[in-house]
CSV table of C-alpha atoms in Angstrom, one decimal:
chain,number,residue,atom,x,y,z
I,1,MET,CA,0.0,0.0,0.0
I,2,THR,CA,1.4,3.3,-0.9
I,3,ALA,CA,1.9,6.1,1.6
I,4,GLU,CA,-0.5,8.5,-0.2
I,5,SER,CA,-3.3,6.0,-0.8
I,6,SER,CA,-6.1,4.9,1.5
I,7,PRO,CA,-7.4,1.3,1.8
I,8,LEU,CA,-10.1,0.3,-0.7
I,9,THR,CA,-13.6,-1.0,-0.2
I,10,ILE,CA,-14.9,-4.2,-1.7
I,11,ALA,CA,-16.7,-2.2,-4.4
I,12,GLN,CA,-13.5,-0.4,-5.3
I,13,LEU,CA,-11.4,-3.6,-5.4
I,14,ALA,CA,-14.1,-5.2,-7.6
I,15,LYS,CA,-14.0,-2.4,-10.1
I,16,LEU,CA,-10.2,-2.5,-10.3
I,17,ALA,CA,-10.2,-6.3,-10.7
I,18,GLY,CA,-13.0,-6.3,-13.2
I,19,VAL,CA,-15.0,-8.8,-11.0
I,20,SER,CA,-18.3,-8.7,-9.0
I,21,THR,CA,-18.3,-7.5,-5.4
I,22,ALA,CA,-19.5,-11.0,-4.4
I,23,THR,CA,-16.3,-12.5,-5.9
I,24,VAL,CA,-14.1,-10.0,-3.9
I,25,SER,CA,-16.2,-10.8,-0.8
I,26,LYS,CA,-15.4,-14.5,-1.2
I,27,VAL,CA,-11.7,-13.9,-1.5
I,28,VAL,CA,-11.7,-11.5,1.5
I,29,ASN,CA,-13.5,-14.0,3.6
I,30,GLY,CA,-11.5,-17.0,2.5
I,31,ARG,CA,-14.3,-18.8,0.8
I,32,SER,CA,-14.0,-21.2,-2.2
I,33,GLN,CA,-15.8,-21.0,-5.6
I,34,VAL,CA,-13.2,-18.5,-6.9
I,35,SER,CA,-10.6,-19.5,-9.5
I,36,SER,CA,-6.9,-19.4,-8.5
I,37,GLU,CA,-6.2,-16.7,-11.1
I,38,THR,CA,-9.0,-14.4,-9.8
I,39,ARG,CA,-8.1,-15.0,-6.2
I,40,ALA,CA,-4.4,-14.1,-6.9
I,41,ALA,CA,-5.4,-10.9,-8.8
I,42,VAL,CA,-7.6,-9.8,-5.9
I,43,GLU,CA,-5.1,-10.6,-3.2
I,44,GLU,CA,-2.4,-8.7,-5.2
I,45,LEU,CA,-4.7,-5.6,-5.2
I,46,ILE,CA,-5.3,-6.0,-1.5
I,47,ARG,CA,-1.6,-6.2,-0.8
I,48,ARG,CA,-0.9,-3.2,-3.0
I,49,HIS,CA,-3.8,-0.9,-1.9
I,50,GLY,CA,-5.1,-2.4,1.3
I,51,TYR,CA,-8.7,-3.2,2.2
I,52,ARG,CA,-11.1,-1.1,4.3
I,53,ARG,CA,-13.5,-3.4,6.1
I,54,GLN,CA,-17.0,-2.0,6.5
I,55,ARG,CA,-17.7,-1.3,10.1
I,56,ARG,CA,-20.5,-3.8,10.4
I,57,ARG,CA,-17.9,-6.1,11.8
I,58,SER,CA,-19.2,-9.2,13.4
I,59,THR,CA,-18.5,-9.9,17.1
I,60,PRO,CA,-16.1,-12.8,17.6
I,61,THR,CA,-17.6,-15.9,19.1
I,62,ALA,CA,-16.5,-16.9,22.7
I,63,LEU,CA,-14.4,-19.7,21.2
I,64,VAL,CA,-10.7,-20.6,21.1
I,65,GLU,CA,-9.9,-22.7,18.0
I,66,LEU,CA,-7.2,-25.3,18.9
I,67,VAL,CA,-5.8,-27.1,15.8
I,68,PHE,CA,-3.6,-30.3,16.1
I,69,HIS,CA,-1.6,-32.0,13.4
I,70,ALA,CA,-2.8,-35.2,14.9
I,71,LEU,CA,-5.1,-36.3,17.8
I,72,GLU,CA,-3.0,-39.2,19.2
I,73,GLY,CA,-1.7,-40.2,22.7
I,74,ASP,CA,-1.4,-38.1,25.8
I,75,TYR,CA,0.3,-35.1,24.1
I,76,PRO,CA,-3.0,-33.4,22.8
I,77,VAL,CA,-4.7,-34.2,26.1
I,78,GLU,CA,-2.1,-32.2,28.1
I,79,ILE,CA,-2.2,-29.3,25.7
I,80,THR,CA,-6.0,-29.2,25.8
I,81,LYS,CA,-5.9,-29.2,29.6
I,82,GLY,CA,-3.8,-26.0,29.6
I,83,VAL,CA,-5.9,-24.2,27.0
I,84,ALA,CA,-9.1,-25.2,28.7
I,85,GLU,CA,-7.9,-23.9,32.1
I,86,VAL,CA,-7.4,-20.4,30.8
I,87,ALA,CA,-10.4,-20.4,28.5
I,88,ARG,CA,-12.6,-21.4,31.5
I,89,GLU,CA,-11.3,-18.4,33.5
I,90,HIS,CA,-12.6,-16.1,30.6
I,91,GLU,CA,-15.8,-17.9,30.0
I,92,LEU,CA,-14.7,-19.3,26.6
I,93,THR,CA,-15.2,-22.6,25.0
I,94,VAL,CA,-12.5,-24.7,23.2
I,95,GLY,CA,-13.0,-26.0,19.7
I,96,ILE,CA,-10.6,-28.8,18.5
I,97,SER,CA,-9.6,-29.5,14.8
I,98,ASP,CA,-7.5,-32.4,13.7
I,99,LEU,CA,-5.3,-32.1,10.5
I,100,ARG,CA,-4.8,-35.8,10.4
I,101,CYS,CA,-1.0,-35.8,10.5
I,102,ASP,CA,-0.6,-32.9,8.0
I,103,HIS,CA,1.5,-30.1,9.5
I,104,ALA,CA,-0.1,-27.6,7.1
I,105,ALA,CA,-3.7,-26.5,7.5
I,106,GLY,CA,-5.9,-26.9,4.4
I,107,ASP,CA,-8.3,-24.4,2.8
I,108,ALA,CA,-11.3,-26.3,4.0
I,109,TRP,CA,-10.2,-26.0,7.6
I,110,LEU,CA,-9.6,-22.2,7.1
I,111,GLU,CA,-13.0,-21.7,5.6
I,112,GLY,CA,-14.6,-23.3,8.7
I,113,VAL,CA,-12.6,-21.1,11.0
I,114,LEU,CA,-13.6,-18.0,9.1
I,115,ARG,CA,-17.3,-19.0,9.4
I,116,ARG,CA,-17.0,-19.7,13.1
I,117,ARG,CA,-15.0,-16.5,13.7
I,118,PRO,CA,-13.4,-17.6,16.9
I,119,SER,CA,-11.6,-15.2,19.4
I,120,GLY,CA,-8.4,-16.7,18.1
I,121,VAL,CA,-6.5,-19.7,16.8
I,122,ILE,CA,-3.8,-21.8,18.5
I,123,ALA,CA,-1.9,-24.0,16.0
I,124,VAL,CA,-0.1,-26.9,17.7
I,125,PHE,CA,3.0,-28.5,16.0
I,126,SER,CA,1.6,-27.2,12.7
I,127,GLY,CA,1.5,-24.0,10.8
I,128,LEU,CA,-0.3,-21.9,8.3
I,129,THR,CA,0.7,-20.7,4.9
I,130,GLU,CA,1.4,-16.9,4.5
I,131,THR,CA,-1.8,-16.5,2.6
I,132,GLN,CA,-3.9,-18.3,5.3
I,133,HIS,CA,-2.2,-16.1,7.9
I,134,GLU,CA,-3.2,-13.0,5.8
I,135,GLN,CA,-6.7,-14.2,5.6
I,136,LEU,CA,-7.0,-14.6,9.4
I,137,ALA,CA,-5.3,-11.1,9.9
I,138,ARG,CA,-7.8,-9.5,7.5
I,139,ARG,CA,-10.6,-10.9,9.6
I,140,GLU,CA,-8.8,-9.7,12.7
I,141,ILE,CA,-8.6,-13.4,14.2
I,142,PRO,CA,-5.3,-13.6,16.1
I,143,LEU,CA,-3.0,-16.7,15.8
I,144,VAL,CA,-0.4,-18.1,18.2
I,145,LEU,CA,1.8,-21.2,17.4
I,146,LEU,CA,2.4,-23.8,20.1
I,147,ASP,CA,5.4,-26.0,19.9
I,148,PRO,CA,5.9,-24.8,16.3
I,149,ALA,CA,7.0,-27.4,13.8
I,150,ASP,CA,9.4,-25.0,12.1
I,151,VAL,CA,10.9,-21.6,12.9
I,152,PRO,CA,7.9,-19.1,13.1
I,153,ALA,CA,7.8,-16.0,11.1
I,154,ARG,CA,8.9,-12.9,13.0
I,155,ASN,CA,5.4,-11.5,13.2
I,156,ILE,CA,3.6,-14.7,14.5
I,157,PRO,CA,3.7,-15.1,18.3
I,158,SER,CA,4.8,-18.6,19.5
I,159,VAL,CA,5.4,-20.7,22.6
I,160,GLY,CA,7.8,-23.6,22.8
I,161,ALA,CA,10.1,-25.4,25.2
I,162,GLY,CA,13.9,-25.5,25.8
I,163,ASN,CA,14.4,-28.4,23.4
I,164,TRP,CA,18.1,-27.9,22.9
I,165,ASN,CA,18.8,-27.7,26.6
I,166,GLY,CA,16.6,-30.8,27.1
I,167,GLY,CA,18.6,-32.8,24.7
I,168,LEU,CA,21.8,-31.6,26.3
I,169,THR,CA,20.5,-32.5,29.9
I,170,ALA,CA,19.2,-36.0,28.8
I,171,THR,CA,22.6,-36.9,27.2
I,172,ARG,CA,24.6,-35.5,30.1
I,173,HIS,CA,22.5,-37.6,32.6
I,174,LEU,CA,23.6,-40.7,30.7
I,175,LEU,CA,27.2,-39.6,30.5
I,176,GLU,CA,27.3,-39.0,34.2
I,177,LEU,CA,26.1,-42.5,34.7
I,178,GLY,CA,29.1,-43.7,32.8
I,179,HIS,CA,27.6,-44.5,29.4
I,180,ARG,CA,29.7,-43.8,26.3
I,181,ARG,CA,27.8,-45.8,23.6
I,182,ILE,CA,24.7,-43.5,23.7
I,183,ALA,CA,22.3,-43.7,20.8
I,184,ILE,CA,19.5,-41.2,19.9
I,185,ILE,CA,16.2,-41.7,18.1
I,186,THR,CA,15.2,-38.4,16.6
I,187,GLY,CA,11.8,-37.2,15.5
I,188,PRO,CA,11.2,-36.0,11.9
I,189,ASP,CA,13.9,-34.0,10.3
I,190,SER,CA,11.5,-31.3,9.4
I,191,ALA,CA,10.5,-30.7,13.1
I,192,LEU,CA,12.2,-27.8,14.8
I,193,SER,CA,12.1,-29.6,18.3
I,194,SER,CA,13.6,-32.7,16.9
I,195,ARG,CA,16.6,-30.8,15.4
I,196,ALA,CA,17.1,-28.8,18.6
I,197,ARG,CA,17.2,-32.0,20.7
I,198,LEU,CA,19.6,-33.7,18.3
I,199,ASP,CA,21.8,-30.6,18.6
I,200,GLY,CA,21.7,-30.8,22.3
I,201,TYR,CA,22.8,-34.5,22.2
I,202,ARG,CA,25.7,-33.7,19.8
I,203,THR,CA,26.8,-30.8,22.1
I,204,ALA,CA,26.8,-32.9,25.2
I,205,LEU,CA,28.9,-35.7,23.6
I,206,ASP,CA,31.3,-33.1,22.1
I,207,MET,CA,31.8,-31.4,25.5
I,208,ALA,CA,32.5,-34.8,27.1
I,209,GLY,CA,35.0,-35.7,24.4
I,210,VAL,CA,32.9,-38.6,23.2
I,211,PRO,CA,33.1,-39.1,19.4
I,212,ILE,CA,29.7,-38.9,17.6
I,213,ASP,CA,29.1,-42.3,15.9
I,214,PRO,CA,26.6,-41.7,13.0
I,215,GLU,CA,25.5,-45.3,13.3
I,216,LEU,CA,24.0,-44.5,16.7
I,217,ILE,CA,21.8,-41.7,15.3
I,218,GLY,CA,18.4,-43.3,14.5
I,219,ARG,CA,15.8,-41.4,12.4
I,220,GLY,CA,12.4,-41.6,14.0
I,221,ASP,CA,9.0,-40.1,13.6
I,222,PHE,CA,7.8,-39.3,17.2
I,223,LEU,CA,5.7,-42.4,17.0
I,224,ILE,CA,5.8,-45.7,19.1
I,225,GLU,CA,6.3,-47.7,15.9
I,226,GLY,CA,9.2,-45.6,14.8
I,227,GLY,CA,10.9,-46.0,18.1
I,228,LEU,CA,10.4,-49.8,18.0
I,229,ASP,CA,11.9,-50.1,14.5
I,230,GLU,CA,15.0,-47.9,15.2
I,231,ALA,CA,15.6,-49.5,18.6
I,232,ARG,CA,15.6,-53.0,16.9
I,233,ARG,CA,18.2,-51.7,14.4
I,234,LEU,CA,20.3,-50.1,17.2
I,235,LEU,CA,20.2,-53.1,19.6
I,236,ARG,CA,21.3,-55.5,16.8
I,237,LEU,CA,24.5,-53.6,16.1
I,238,PRO,CA,27.7,-55.6,16.8
I,239,ASP,CA,28.7,-53.0,19.3
I,240,ARG,CA,25.2,-52.1,20.5
I,241,PRO,CA,24.5,-48.9,22.6
I,242,THR,CA,24.3,-49.2,26.4
I,243,ALA,CA,21.8,-46.3,26.5
I,244,ILE,CA,19.2,-44.8,24.2
I,245,PHE,CA,17.8,-41.2,24.3
I,246,ALA,CA,14.4,-41.3,22.7
I,247,THR,CA,13.4,-37.8,21.8
I,248,ASN,CA,9.8,-38.3,22.9
I,249,ASP,CA,8.1,-40.6,25.4
I,250,GLY,CA,6.2,-42.5,22.6
I,251,GLN,CA,9.4,-43.6,21.0
I,252,ALA,CA,10.8,-44.5,24.4
I,253,ILE,CA,7.9,-47.0,24.8
I,254,GLY,CA,8.9,-48.4,21.4
I,255,VAL,CA,12.4,-48.9,22.8
I,256,TYR,CA,11.0,-50.8,25.7
I,257,HIS,CA,9.1,-53.2,23.4
I,258,ALA,CA,12.3,-53.7,21.3
I,259,ALA,CA,14.4,-54.4,24.4
I,260,HIS,CA,11.8,-57.0,25.6
I,261,GLN,CA,11.7,-58.6,22.2
I,262,LEU,CA,15.5,-59.0,22.2
I,263,GLY,CA,15.7,-60.3,25.8
I,264,LEU,CA,17.3,-57.1,27.2
I,265,ARG,CA,16.4,-55.8,30.7
I,266,ILE,CA,15.9,-52.1,31.5
I,267,PRO,CA,18.0,-50.6,33.1
I,268,ASP,CA,20.3,-53.6,33.7
I,269,ASP,CA,21.2,-54.2,30.1
I,270,LEU,CA,20.0,-50.9,28.6
I,271,SER,CA,19.2,-47.4,30.0
I,272,VAL,CA,16.4,-45.5,28.3
I,273,ILE,CA,15.5,-41.8,28.7
I,274,GLY,CA,12.6,-40.1,27.0
I,275,PHE,CA,11.3,-36.5,26.4
I,276,ASP,CA,7.9,-35.0,27.4
I,277,ASP,CA,7.0,-36.7,30.8
I,278,LEU,CA,3.5,-37.7,29.7
I,279,PRO,CA,1.4,-39.0,32.6
I,280,SER,CA,1.4,-42.6,31.4
I,281,VAL,CA,5.2,-43.1,31.4
I,282,ARG,CA,5.3,-43.1,35.3
I,283,TRP,CA,3.4,-46.3,35.0
I,284,ALA,CA,5.7,-48.0,32.5
I,285,ILE,CA,7.8,-50.9,33.8
I,286,PRO,CA,10.2,-49.7,35.0
I,287,PRO,CA,9.0,-46.1,35.3
I,288,LEU,CA,10.6,-43.9,32.6
I,289,THR,CA,13.4,-41.4,33.2
I,290,THR,CA,12.5,-38.5,31.0
I,291,ILE,CA,12.8,-34.7,30.3
I,292,ARG,CA,9.7,-32.9,31.4
I,293,GLN,CA,8.3,-30.6,28.8
I,294,PRO,CA,5.7,-28.5,30.5
I,295,LEU,CA,3.0,-29.0,27.9
I,296,ALA,CA,0.0,-27.7,30.0
I,297,GLU,CA,2.0,-24.6,31.1
I,298,MET,CA,3.0,-24.0,27.5
I,299,ALA,CA,-0.7,-24.2,26.4
I,300,ALA,CA,-1.8,-21.9,29.1
I,301,ALA,CA,0.9,-19.3,28.1
I,302,ALA,CA,-0.2,-19.5,24.5
I,303,THR,CA,-3.9,-19.0,25.4
I,304,SER,CA,-3.0,-16.0,27.6
I,305,MET,CA,-1.0,-14.5,24.7
I,306,LEU,CA,-3.9,-15.1,22.3
I,307,LEU,CA,-6.5,-13.4,24.5
I,308,LYS,CA,-4.2,-10.4,24.9
I,309,LEU,CA,-4.1,-10.1,21.1
I,310,ALA,CA,-7.9,-10.6,20.9
I,311,ASN,CA,-8.3,-7.6,23.3
I,312,GLY,CA,-6.1,-5.4,21.2
I,313,GLU,CA,-3.1,-5.5,23.6
I,314,GLN,CA,0.6,-5.6,22.6
I,315,LEU,CA,2.6,-8.6,23.7
I,316,PRO,CA,5.8,-7.9,25.6
I,317,GLN,CA,7.5,-10.6,23.6
I,318,SER,CA,6.5,-12.6,20.6
I,319,ARG,CA,8.5,-15.7,21.4
I,320,VAL,CA,8.1,-17.5,24.8
I,321,GLU,CA,10.3,-20.5,25.7
I,322,LEU,CA,9.6,-22.5,28.9
I,323,ALA,CA,12.3,-24.5,30.6
I,324,THR,CA,12.6,-28.3,30.5
I,325,GLU,CA,13.8,-30.4,33.4
I,326,LEU,CA,15.2,-33.9,34.1
I,327,VAL,CA,12.9,-36.3,35.9
I,328,VAL,CA,14.9,-39.4,37.1
I,329,ARG,CA,13.0,-42.5,37.7
I,330,GLU,CA,14.0,-46.2,37.3
I,331,SER,CA,14.9,-46.7,33.5
I,332,THR,CA,18.5,-45.4,33.7
I,333,ALA,CA,21.4,-46.8,35.6
I,334,PRO,CA,25.3,-47.2,35.1
I,335,PRO,CA,26.2,-49.5,32.3
I,336,ALA,CA,26.7,-53.1,33.2
I,337,LEU,CA,30.3,-54.2,33.8
I,338,PRO,CA,31.6,-56.4,31.0
I,339,PRO,CA,32.1,-60.0,32.0
I,340,ALA,CA,35.4,-60.9,33.6
């Protein structure tokens, strides 16, 4: 938008684009039934000139839209608890969307959000395209990313955990117990949290003077099955690891299953440490040593940020990172002495 021009109305945009006001309205409100060429032309005009919304603005519904890339396991439960606690204090309800393992929201999801007009959107371990973010911004629907899958854009607020420090702490714990053959099972390469935890692991080994063996780096997917498959491979190596750092608790449970299948006892023959501290892992046999990621607190922080934005307040900081901590239980111990 140029400095001397003022934002245009729907009627003015329609005239410039050579289309009907109904077509421009569909583009502005994120609806379908508009060709990609027409949509692109109208959006370019909006970028260039701006858009002046008519002051018949609808009131947001008392709803926080919570969108997950997948609704599986304890992780979304802990997140939902944190969001619901803050929402309840402000007499808001929580709506939940499931992207079915897709880290990018689709247009159908966005159309539904624009129709519902929530007070704001919290996207968990997922993201929106630049165009989708612009559509939310035009409707004045704030967005906060929680545990973002990738580095957030500078103008999008986000809440995460100290993943690098958590990876460092987990690996140091195993080193302090005397382990040197320490394997790691990462999450997807595309996940920011996975990359940070792997970097923390590498740093801890480097600081201890322990060479990094590429064979001990397993590529997982943050799922139990991925942990099981990678643990089987690692535990069948001629010089197998004496400890495994699984970068989330689900993969750690997969390691437990692989160890059982191969006749290895935890922690006598193999130490295992996870990441998350989900409620169920304290009931694993033996109870899992892990890195606590404060999921409910992260969710509560994201919701508080969202409500500030919905009320037109400025955030003191756009990026919030909560600390992780080591929780020692019974799945880690010094490595077994080699037979005499």
